[in-house]
CSV table of C-alpha atoms in Angstrom, one decimal:
chain,number,residue,atom,x,y,z
A,1,MET,CA,-91.7,-89.1,-80.3
A,2,LEU,CA,-88.4,-88.1,-78.7
A,3,SER,CA,-89.2,-84.5,-77.7
A,4,ALA,CA,-92.0,-82.4,-76.3
A,5,PRO,CA,-94.7,-81.7,-78.9
A,6,SER,CA,-93.8,-78.0,-79.3
A,7,ILE,CA,-90.1,-79.0,-79.8
A,8,GLN,CA,-91.1,-81.6,-82.4
A,9,LEU,CA,-93.3,-79.0,-84.2
A,10,LEU,CA,-90.4,-76.6,-84.2
A,11,LEU,CA,-88.1,-79.3,-85.6
A,12,ASP,CA,-90.6,-80.0,-88.4
A,13,GLU,CA,-90.9,-76.4,-89.3
A,14,LEU,CA,-87.1,-75.8,-89.3
A,15,GLU,CA,-86.5,-78.8,-91.5
A,16,ARG,CA,-88.6,-77.2,-94.2
A,17,MET,CA,-86.0,-74.5,-94.6
A,18,PRO,CA,-83.6,-75.1,-97.5
A,19,GLY,CA,-80.2,-76.6,-96.5
A,20,VAL,CA,-81.5,-77.6,-93.0
A,21,GLY,CA,-81.6,-81.3,-92.3
A,22,ALA,CA,-82.5,-83.2,-89.1
A,23,LYS,CA,-79.3,-82.5,-87.3
A,24,SER,CA,-79.1,-78.8,-88.1
A,25,ALA,CA,-82.8,-78.4,-87.1
A,26,GLN,CA,-82.0,-80.0,-83.8
A,27,ARG,CA,-79.0,-77.8,-83.3
A,28,ILE,CA,-81.0,-74.7,-84.0
A,29,ALA,CA,-83.9,-75.8,-81.8
A,30,TYR,CA,-81.6,-76.4,-78.8
A,31,TRP,CA,-79.9,-73.1,-79.5
A,32,LEU,CA,-83.4,-71.4,-79.4
A,33,LEU,CA,-84.3,-73.2,-76.2
A,34,ASN,CA,-81.1,-71.9,-74.7
A,35,SER,CA,-81.5,-68.4,-76.0
A,36,GLU,CA,-83.2,-65.4,-74.4
A,37,ARG,CA,-86.9,-65.1,-75.2
A,38,SER,CA,-86.1,-61.8,-77.0
A,39,THR,CA,-83.8,-63.6,-79.4
A,40,ALA,CA,-86.6,-66.0,-80.4
A,41,GLU,CA,-89.1,-63.1,-80.6
A,42,ARG,CA,-86.8,-61.0,-82.8
A,43,LEU,CA,-86.3,-64.0,-85.2
A,44,ALA,CA,-90.0,-64.8,-85.3
A,45,GLN,CA,-90.9,-61.2,-85.9
A,46,ALA,CA,-88.3,-60.8,-88.7
A,47,ILE,CA,-89.8,-63.8,-90.4
A,48,VAL,CA,-93.3,-62.5,-90.4
A,49,GLU,CA,-92.5,-58.8,-91.1
A,50,VAL,CA,-90.6,-59.7,-94.2
A,51,LYS,CA,-93.8,-61.2,-95.6
A,52,ASP,CA,-95.8,-58.1,-94.5
A,53,ARG,CA,-93.5,-55.5,-95.7
A,54,VAL,CA,-91.9,-56.8,-98.8
A,55,HIS,CA,-93.6,-56.7,-102.2
A,56,PHE,CA,-92.4,-56.6,-105.8
A,57,CYS,CA,-90.9,-53.3,-107.1
A,58,PRO,CA,-93.4,-52.2,-109.8
A,59,GLN,CA,-90.6,-51.1,-112.1
A,60,CYS,CA,-88.0,-53.9,-112.0
A,61,PHE,CA,-89.8,-56.6,-109.9
A,62,ASN,CA,-87.0,-56.9,-107.4
A,63,TYR,CA,-88.2,-57.2,-103.8
A,64,ALA,CA,-89.0,-53.8,-102.4
A,65,GLU,CA,-90.1,-52.3,-99.1
A,66,GLY,CA,-90.8,-48.7,-100.2
A,67,GLU,CA,-92.7,-47.8,-103.3
A,68,LEU,CA,-89.8,-48.7,-105.5
A,69,CYS,CA,-86.9,-51.1,-104.6
A,70,ILE,CA,-83.8,-49.5,-103.1
A,71,ILE,CA,-82.0,-49.7,-106.5
A,72,CYS,CA,-84.7,-48.2,-108.6
A,73,ALA,CA,-85.3,-45.5,-105.9
A,74,SER,CA,-81.6,-44.6,-105.8
A,75,SER,CA,-80.5,-41.3,-107.5
A,76,GLN,CA,-77.0,-42.8,-107.9
A,77,ARG,CA,-77.8,-45.4,-110.5
A,78,ASP,CA,-77.2,-45.1,-114.2
A,79,ARG,CA,-80.7,-45.3,-115.8
A,80,SER,CA,-79.3,-46.0,-119.3
A,81,THR,CA,-78.3,-49.7,-118.6
A,82,ILE,CA,-80.6,-52.5,-117.5
A,83,CYS,CA,-79.3,-55.8,-116.3
A,84,VAL,CA,-81.9,-58.6,-116.8
A,85,VAL,CA,-81.8,-61.4,-114.2
A,86,ALA,CA,-84.0,-64.5,-113.6
A,87,GLU,CA,-84.8,-64.0,-109.9
A,88,PRO,CA,-84.4,-61.3,-107.2
A,89,ARG,CA,-81.8,-63.6,-105.5
A,90,ASP,CA,-79.5,-63.0,-108.5
A,91,ILE,CA,-79.2,-59.3,-107.7
A,92,PRO,CA,-77.1,-59.3,-104.5
A,93,PRO,CA,-74.2,-61.3,-106.0
A,94,ILE,CA,-74.0,-58.8,-108.9
A,95,GLU,CA,-74.3,-55.8,-106.5
A,96,ARG,CA,-71.4,-57.2,-104.4
A,97,THR,CA,-69.1,-57.1,-107.4
A,98,GLY,CA,-69.4,-53.3,-107.5
A,99,ALA,CA,-69.0,-53.7,-111.3
A,100,PHE,CA,-72.5,-52.6,-112.2
A,101,GLU,CA,-74.2,-49.3,-111.5
A,102,GLY,CA,-77.4,-49.5,-113.7
A,103,LEU,CA,-80.9,-50.8,-113.0
A,104,TYR,CA,-82.2,-54.3,-113.0
A,105,HIS,CA,-85.2,-56.2,-114.5
A,106,VAL,CA,-86.3,-59.4,-112.8
A,107,LEU,CA,-88.0,-61.9,-115.2
A,108,GLY,CA,-89.4,-64.1,-112.5
A,109,GLY,CA,-87.9,-67.2,-114.1
A,110,GLU,CA,-86.4,-68.4,-117.3
A,111,LEU,CA,-87.9,-69.9,-120.5
A,112,SER,CA,-88.5,-73.6,-120.1
A,113,PRO,CA,-90.8,-75.2,-122.6
A,114,LEU,CA,-90.7,-78.5,-120.8
A,115,SER,CA,-92.1,-76.9,-117.6
A,116,GLY,CA,-94.5,-74.9,-119.7
A,117,ILE,CA,-92.8,-71.5,-119.0
A,118,GLY,CA,-93.1,-69.3,-122.0
A,119,PRO,CA,-92.6,-65.5,-122.5
A,120,ASP,CA,-96.1,-64.9,-121.1
A,121,GLU,CA,-95.1,-66.4,-117.7
A,122,LEU,CA,-92.1,-64.1,-117.4
A,123,ARG,CA,-92.0,-60.3,-117.2
A,124,VAL,CA,-91.0,-59.9,-120.8
A,125,SER,CA,-93.7,-57.4,-121.8
A,126,GLU,CA,-92.9,-55.3,-118.8
A,127,LEU,CA,-89.2,-55.2,-119.9
A,128,MET,CA,-90.2,-54.2,-123.5
A,129,LYS,CA,-92.3,-51.4,-122.0
A,130,ARG,CA,-89.3,-50.1,-120.1
A,131,LEU,CA,-87.3,-50.1,-123.3
A,132,GLY,CA,-90.0,-48.1,-125.0
A,133,ASP,CA,-88.7,-44.7,-124.1
A,134,ASP,CA,-85.2,-43.7,-125.4
A,135,SER,CA,-83.3,-43.5,-122.1
A,136,VAL,CA,-82.0,-47.1,-122.2
A,137,ASN,CA,-79.1,-47.8,-124.4
A,138,GLU,CA,-77.8,-51.2,-123.1
A,139,VAL,CA,-79.4,-54.3,-121.9
A,140,ILE,CA,-77.1,-56.9,-120.1
A,141,LEU,CA,-78.6,-60.4,-120.2
A,142,ALA,CA,-77.5,-61.9,-116.9
A,143,THR,CA,-79.6,-65.0,-117.0
A,144,ASN,CA,-78.0,-68.2,-115.8
A,145,SER,CA,-75.4,-70.0,-117.9
A,146,ASN,CA,-77.5,-73.2,-118.3
A,147,VAL,CA,-79.9,-74.3,-121.0
A,148,GLU,CA,-82.8,-72.3,-119.8
A,149,GLY,CA,-80.7,-69.2,-119.2
A,150,GLU,CA,-79.1,-69.3,-122.6
A,151,THR,CA,-82.5,-69.9,-124.3
A,152,THR,CA,-84.0,-67.0,-122.5
A,153,ALA,CA,-81.0,-64.8,-123.4
A,154,SER,CA,-81.2,-65.7,-127.1
A,155,TYR,CA,-85.0,-65.1,-127.1
A,156,LEU,CA,-84.6,-61.7,-125.5
A,157,ALA,CA,-81.7,-60.6,-127.7
A,158,ARG,CA,-83.8,-61.3,-130.8
A,159,LEU,CA,-86.7,-59.3,-129.3
A,160,ILE,CA,-84.6,-56.3,-128.2
A,161,ARG,CA,-82.1,-55.8,-131.0
A,162,PRO,CA,-84.7,-54.4,-133.5
A,163,LEU,CA,-85.2,-51.5,-131.0
A,164,GLY,CA,-81.6,-50.4,-131.7
A,165,VAL,CA,-80.6,-51.1,-128.1
A,166,LYS,CA,-77.2,-52.7,-127.5
A,167,VAL,CA,-77.7,-56.2,-126.1
A,168,THR,CA,-74.8,-57.9,-124.1
A,169,ARG,CA,-74.4,-61.2,-122.3
A,170,LEU,CA,-72.3,-62.0,-119.3
A,171,ALA,CA,-68.9,-63.5,-120.4
A,172,SER,CA,-68.4,-67.2,-119.7
A,173,GLY,CA,-65.0,-68.6,-119.1
A,174,LEU,CA,-62.6,-69.9,-116.4
A,175,PRO,CA,-63.5,-68.7,-112.9
A,176,VAL,CA,-60.9,-66.2,-111.7
A,177,GLY,CA,-58.3,-68.1,-109.5
A,178,GLY,CA,-59.6,-71.4,-111.0
A,179,GLU,CA,-57.3,-73.9,-112.4
A,180,LEU,CA,-57.4,-75.1,-116.0
A,181,GLU,CA,-56.9,-78.7,-115.0
A,182,TYR,CA,-60.2,-78.7,-113.2
A,183,ALA,CA,-62.3,-76.8,-115.7
A,184,ASP,CA,-65.0,-78.7,-117.5
A,185,GLU,CA,-64.7,-79.0,-121.3
A,186,VAL,CA,-67.6,-76.8,-122.2
A,187,THR,CA,-66.4,-73.9,-120.0
A,188,LEU,CA,-62.9,-74.3,-121.3
A,189,GLY,CA,-64.1,-74.4,-124.9
A,190,ARG,CA,-66.1,-71.2,-124.3
A,191,ALA,CA,-63.1,-69.6,-122.7
A,192,ILE,CA,-60.9,-70.4,-125.8
A,193,GLU,CA,-63.5,-69.2,-128.2
A,194,SER,CA,-64.0,-65.9,-126.5
A,195,ARG,CA,-60.3,-65.3,-125.7
A,196,ARG,CA,-59.3,-61.7,-125.6
A,197,GLU,CA,-56.2,-60.0,-126.9
A,198,LEU,CA,-53.6,-58.9,-124.4
B,1,MET,CA,-76.9,-52.3,-98.1
B,2,LEU,CA,-78.0,-54.7,-100.8
B,3,SER,CA,-81.5,-55.5,-99.7
B,4,ALA,CA,-84.7,-53.9,-98.4
B,5,PRO,CA,-84.4,-53.1,-94.6
B,6,SER,CA,-86.7,-55.9,-93.5
B,7,ILE,CA,-84.8,-58.5,-95.7
B,8,GLN,CA,-81.5,-57.2,-94.2
B,9,LEU,CA,-83.0,-57.6,-90.7
B,10,LEU,CA,-84.1,-61.1,-91.4
B,11,LEU,CA,-80.7,-62.0,-92.8
B,12,ASP,CA,-79.1,-60.7,-89.6
B,13,GLU,CA,-81.4,-62.7,-87.4
B,14,LEU,CA,-81.0,-65.9,-89.5
B,15,GLU,CA,-77.2,-65.6,-89.3
B,16,ARG,CA,-77.4,-65.8,-85.5
B,17,MET,CA,-78.6,-69.4,-85.8
B,18,PRO,CA,-75.8,-72.0,-85.3
B,19,GLY,CA,-74.5,-73.4,-88.6
B,20,VAL,CA,-76.1,-70.7,-90.7
B,21,GLY,CA,-73.7,-68.4,-92.5
B,22,ALA,CA,-74.3,-65.6,-95.0
B,23,LYS,CA,-75.1,-67.8,-97.9
B,24,SER,CA,-77.5,-70.1,-96.1
B,25,ALA,CA,-79.2,-67.1,-94.5
B,26,GLN,CA,-79.8,-65.7,-98.0
B,27,ARG,CA,-81.1,-69.0,-99.3
B,28,ILE,CA,-83.5,-69.3,-96.4
B,29,ALA,CA,-84.6,-65.6,-96.7
B,30,TYR,CA,-85.4,-66.0,-100.4
B,31,TRP,CA,-87.2,-69.2,-99.7
B,32,LEU,CA,-89.3,-67.4,-97.2
B,33,LEU,CA,-90.0,-64.6,-99.6
B,34,ASN,CA,-91.2,-67.2,-102.1
B,35,SER,CA,-93.3,-69.2,-99.7
B,36,GLU,CA,-96.9,-68.8,-98.7
B,37,ARG,CA,-97.5,-66.4,-95.8
B,38,SER,CA,-98.8,-69.3,-93.8
B,39,THR,CA,-95.4,-71.1,-94.0
B,40,ALA,CA,-93.7,-68.1,-92.5
B,41,GLU,CA,-96.4,-67.7,-89.9
B,42,ARG,CA,-96.1,-71.4,-88.8
B,43,LEU,CA,-92.4,-71.1,-88.5
B,44,ALA,CA,-92.5,-67.9,-86.5
B,45,GLN,CA,-95.2,-69.3,-84.3
B,46,ALA,CA,-93.3,-72.5,-83.7
B,47,ILE,CA,-90.2,-70.5,-82.7
B,48,VAL,CA,-92.1,-68.4,-80.1
B,49,GLU,CA,-94.3,-71.2,-78.8
B,50,VAL,CA,-91.4,-73.4,-77.9
B,51,LYS,CA,-90.2,-70.6,-75.6
B,52,ASP,CA,-93.7,-70.2,-74.1
B,53,ARG,CA,-94.4,-73.8,-73.6
B,54,VAL,CA,-91.2,-75.5,-72.8
B,55,HIS,CA,-89.7,-75.5,-69.3
B,56,PHE,CA,-87.3,-77.8,-67.3
B,57,CYS,CA,-88.8,-81.1,-66.0
B,58,PRO,CA,-88.6,-80.7,-62.2
B,59,GLN,CA,-87.5,-84.3,-61.8
B,60,CYS,CA,-84.8,-84.8,-64.5
B,61,PHE,CA,-84.3,-81.3,-65.9
B,62,ASN,CA,-84.9,-82.4,-69.5
B,63,TYR,CA,-87.1,-80.0,-71.5
B,64,ALA,CA,-90.7,-80.6,-70.7
B,65,GLU,CA,-94.0,-79.3,-71.9
B,66,GLY,CA,-96.4,-80.9,-69.4
B,67,GLU,CA,-95.7,-81.0,-65.7
B,68,LEU,CA,-93.0,-83.7,-66.2
B,69,CYS,CA,-91.0,-84.4,-69.4
B,70,ILE,CA,-92.4,-87.0,-71.7
B,71,ILE,CA,-89.9,-89.6,-70.4
B,72,CYS,CA,-90.5,-89.1,-66.7
B,73,ALA,CA,-94.2,-89.0,-67.4
B,74,SER,CA,-94.2,-92.3,-69.2
B,75,SER,CA,-95.4,-95.4,-67.4
B,76,GLN,CA,-93.2,-97.5,-69.8
B,77,ARG,CA,-89.9,-96.5,-68.4
B,78,ASP,CA,-87.7,-98.5,-66.0
B,79,ARG,CA,-87.4,-96.3,-62.9
B,80,SER,CA,-84.5,-98.3,-61.5
B,81,THR,CA,-81.9,-96.9,-63.9
B,82,ILE,CA,-80.9,-93.3,-64.3
B,83,CYS,CA,-78.8,-92.1,-67.2
B,84,VAL,CA,-76.9,-88.9,-66.4
B,85,VAL,CA,-76.2,-86.6,-69.3
B,86,ALA,CA,-74.8,-83.1,-69.6
B,87,GLU,CA,-77.5,-81.4,-71.6
B,88,PRO,CA,-81.1,-82.0,-72.8
B,89,ARG,CA,-79.7,-82.2,-76.4
B,90,ASP,CA,-77.9,-85.4,-75.4
B,91,ILE,CA,-81.2,-87.3,-74.7
B,92,PRO,CA,-82.6,-87.6,-78.3
B,93,PRO,CA,-79.5,-89.4,-79.6
B,94,ILE,CA,-79.7,-91.9,-76.8
B,95,GLU,CA,-83.4,-92.4,-77.3
B,96,ARG,CA,-82.9,-93.1,-81.0
B,97,THR,CA,-80.7,-96.1,-80.2
B,98,GLY,CA,-83.6,-97.8,-78.5
B,99,ALA,CA,-81.0,-99.3,-76.1
B,100,PHE,CA,-82.1,-97.5,-73.0
B,101,GLU,CA,-85.4,-97.7,-71.2
B,102,GLY,CA,-84.7,-95.9,-67.9
B,103,LEU,CA,-85.0,-92.3,-66.8
B,104,TYR,CA,-82.5,-89.4,-67.3
B,105,HIS,CA,-80.9,-86.8,-65.2
B,106,VAL,CA,-79.6,-83.7,-67.0
B,107,LEU,CA,-76.7,-82.0,-65.2
B,108,GLY,CA,-76.9,-78.8,-67.1
B,109,GLY,CA,-73.2,-78.9,-68.0
B,110,GLU,CA,-70.0,-80.7,-67.0
B,111,LEU,CA,-67.4,-79.9,-64.4
B,112,SER,CA,-64.9,-77.5,-65.8
B,113,PRO,CA,-62.6,-75.9,-63.2
B,114,LEU,CA,-61.1,-73.6,-65.9
B,115,SER,CA,-64.5,-72.1,-66.6
B,116,GLY,CA,-65.4,-72.0,-62.9
B,117,ILE,CA,-68.0,-74.8,-63.2
B,118,GLY,CA,-68.0,-76.9,-60.1
B,119,PRO,CA,-70.6,-79.3,-58.6
B,120,ASP,CA,-72.7,-76.4,-57.3
B,121,GLU,CA,-73.2,-75.1,-60.8
B,122,LEU,CA,-74.6,-78.5,-61.9
B,123,ARG,CA,-77.7,-80.4,-60.8
B,124,VAL,CA,-75.6,-82.8,-58.6
B,125,SER,CA,-77.5,-82.3,-55.4
B,126,GLU,CA,-80.7,-82.9,-57.2
B,127,LEU,CA,-79.3,-86.2,-58.6
B,128,MET,CA,-78.2,-87.3,-55.1
B,129,LYS,CA,-81.7,-86.5,-53.8
B,130,ARG,CA,-83.2,-88.8,-56.5
B,131,LEU,CA,-80.8,-91.6,-55.4
B,132,GLY,CA,-82.0,-91.1,-51.8
B,133,ASP,CA,-84.9,-93.5,-52.1
B,134,ASP,CA,-84.1,-97.2,-52.8
B,135,SER,CA,-85.8,-97.5,-56.2
B,136,VAL,CA,-82.7,-96.7,-58.2
B,137,ASN,CA,-80.1,-99.5,-58.6
B,138,GLU,CA,-78.0,-98.3,-61.5
B,139,VAL,CA,-76.7,-94.9,-62.6
B,140,ILE,CA,-75.2,-94.7,-66.1
B,141,LEU,CA,-72.8,-91.8,-66.5
B,142,ALA,CA,-73.4,-90.7,-70.1
B,143,THR,CA,-71.4,-87.5,-70.0
B,144,ASN,CA,-69.2,-86.7,-73.0
B,145,SER,CA,-66.1,-88.6,-73.8
B,146,ASN,CA,-63.9,-85.5,-73.5
B,147,VAL,CA,-61.9,-84.2,-70.5
B,148,GLU,CA,-64.8,-82.4,-68.9
B,149,GLY,CA,-67.1,-85.4,-69.4
B,150,GLU,CA,-64.6,-87.9,-68.0
B,151,THR,CA,-63.9,-85.6,-65.0
B,152,THR,CA,-67.6,-85.3,-64.3
B,153,ALA,CA,-68.1,-89.0,-64.6
B,154,SER,CA,-65.2,-89.8,-62.1
B,155,TYR,CA,-66.5,-87.2,-59.7
B,156,LEU,CA,-70.0,-88.6,-59.8
B,157,ALA,CA,-68.8,-92.2,-59.5
B,158,ARG,CA,-66.9,-91.3,-56.3
B,159,LEU,CA,-70.0,-89.6,-54.9
B,160,ILE,CA,-72.5,-92.3,-55.8
B,161,ARG,CA,-70.7,-95.5,-55.2
B,162,PRO,CA,-70.9,-95.2,-51.3
B,163,LEU,CA,-74.7,-95.3,-51.7
B,164,GLY,CA,-74.5,-98.9,-52.9
B,165,VAL,CA,-75.8,-98.0,-56.3
B,166,LYS,CA,-74.1,-99.6,-59.3
B,167,VAL,CA,-72.3,-96.9,-61.4
B,168,THR,CA,-71.6,-97.5,-65.0
B,169,ARG,CA,-70.0,-95.5,-67.8
B,170,LEU,CA,-70.7,-95.7,-71.6
B,171,ALA,CA,-68.3,-98.1,-73.2
B,172,SER,CA,-65.6,-96.9,-75.5
B,173,GLY,CA,-66.9,-97.1,-78.9
B,174,LEU,CA,-67.5,-93.4,-78.8
B,175,PRO,CA,-64.7,-91.7,-80.7
B,176,VAL,CA,-62.3,-90.3,-78.0
B,177,GLY,CA,-62.6,-86.6,-77.8
B,178,GLY,CA,-65.9,-86.8,-79.7
B,179,GLU,CA,-69.2,-85.4,-78.5
B,180,LEU,CA,-72.3,-87.4,-77.7
B,181,GLU,CA,-74.6,-85.2,-79.7
B,182,TYR,CA,-72.9,-86.1,-82.9
B,183,ALA,CA,-72.5,-89.9,-82.4
B,184,ASP,CA,-74.3,-92.2,-84.8
B,185,GLU,CA,-77.0,-94.6,-83.4
B,186,VAL,CA,-75.1,-97.8,-83.9
B,187,THR,CA,-72.0,-96.6,-82.2
B,188,LEU,CA,-73.9,-95.1,-79.4
B,189,GLY,CA,-76.1,-98.2,-79.0
B,190,ARG,CA,-73.0,-100.4,-78.7
B,191,ALA,CA,-71.6,-98.0,-76.1
B,192,ILE,CA,-74.8,-98.3,-74.0
B,193,GLU,CA,-74.9,-102.1,-74.2
B,194,SER,CA,-71.2,-102.5,-73.2
B,195,ARG,CA,-71.2,-99.9,-70.5
B,196,ARG,CA,-68.6,-100.8,-67.8
B,197,GLU,CA,-68.7,-100.5,-64.0
B,198,LEU,CA,-66.5,-97.9,-62.4
């Protein structure tokens, strides 16, 4: 053992965090040792409090601190459009675009028969219940653009369309600012198929 | 604000850590939200306990949990050689080489006239006191291989040589301008083996 036991313990715990390897853990540990005690206390408290205070929003299943999540609780949002995502972590990137003003619905995963994840493991019935009243007129399927995400989107589209609700899917194509030379064939093929008239 | 207040607070605290930007902080925060409460508690506790338990070793000024640091407290170490480093974080990389079995002395920085760091700001007098008895016969100057480190090494060499103690410096092999903390084991091990007398 190279370090005092409590330093070694801290290194072990830090290395559990995603994207933190041995060197980063050591850098963070020495930074903590050099910091004010209050810095370490604030960090430790923030880590524990997030577990105490945060629960799932009973309406959309995003992380929430109040009764509803801050999006469902907002009076500014357009309640006629619901954007369906796999996980709560998919919401902040969409919010940052400023291009969406509706509500969300978090499935809690994507269909994956190989991993035994079917519709019952996801919040599909909760979504259908939300579509039961007539206030929603569009559902945007913003699941990932991989096999599981596409499967989930197709499944939900088939389920929702009979309700007479408009069902849309995020466009796929070239990333803005991206170069054609470096695009993969599948993405480029999709971009050609769904070309738009100028 | 995109997230619940306690998530936003956690993100702010995580982003203070070195090497953690907005995206890494978000990844870690969602990982914590998905983890068992016990995982978060263990991490928070490790962060606070390291501040409670760790102090400076009164002999070498490495981080210590017992009365002395684990290196000074060990009966396996060769007490006739002292390796002088700038910071406690420089010790684990040297230990990992397995090429050094003596004791350490942590200066707490390096000479830097521009930043107003002179010998009085470092633990130089404490080092000289350790060299006062006759048990030490070699001092290895393992300060960084940059300007401040070389300046510090020259200064200490001039100070120590009159005591009749052999003074050595890590061999070149360290990339010039590089910092000890980031050197790989093989390079650093080679540098220790071929240390040269000043």
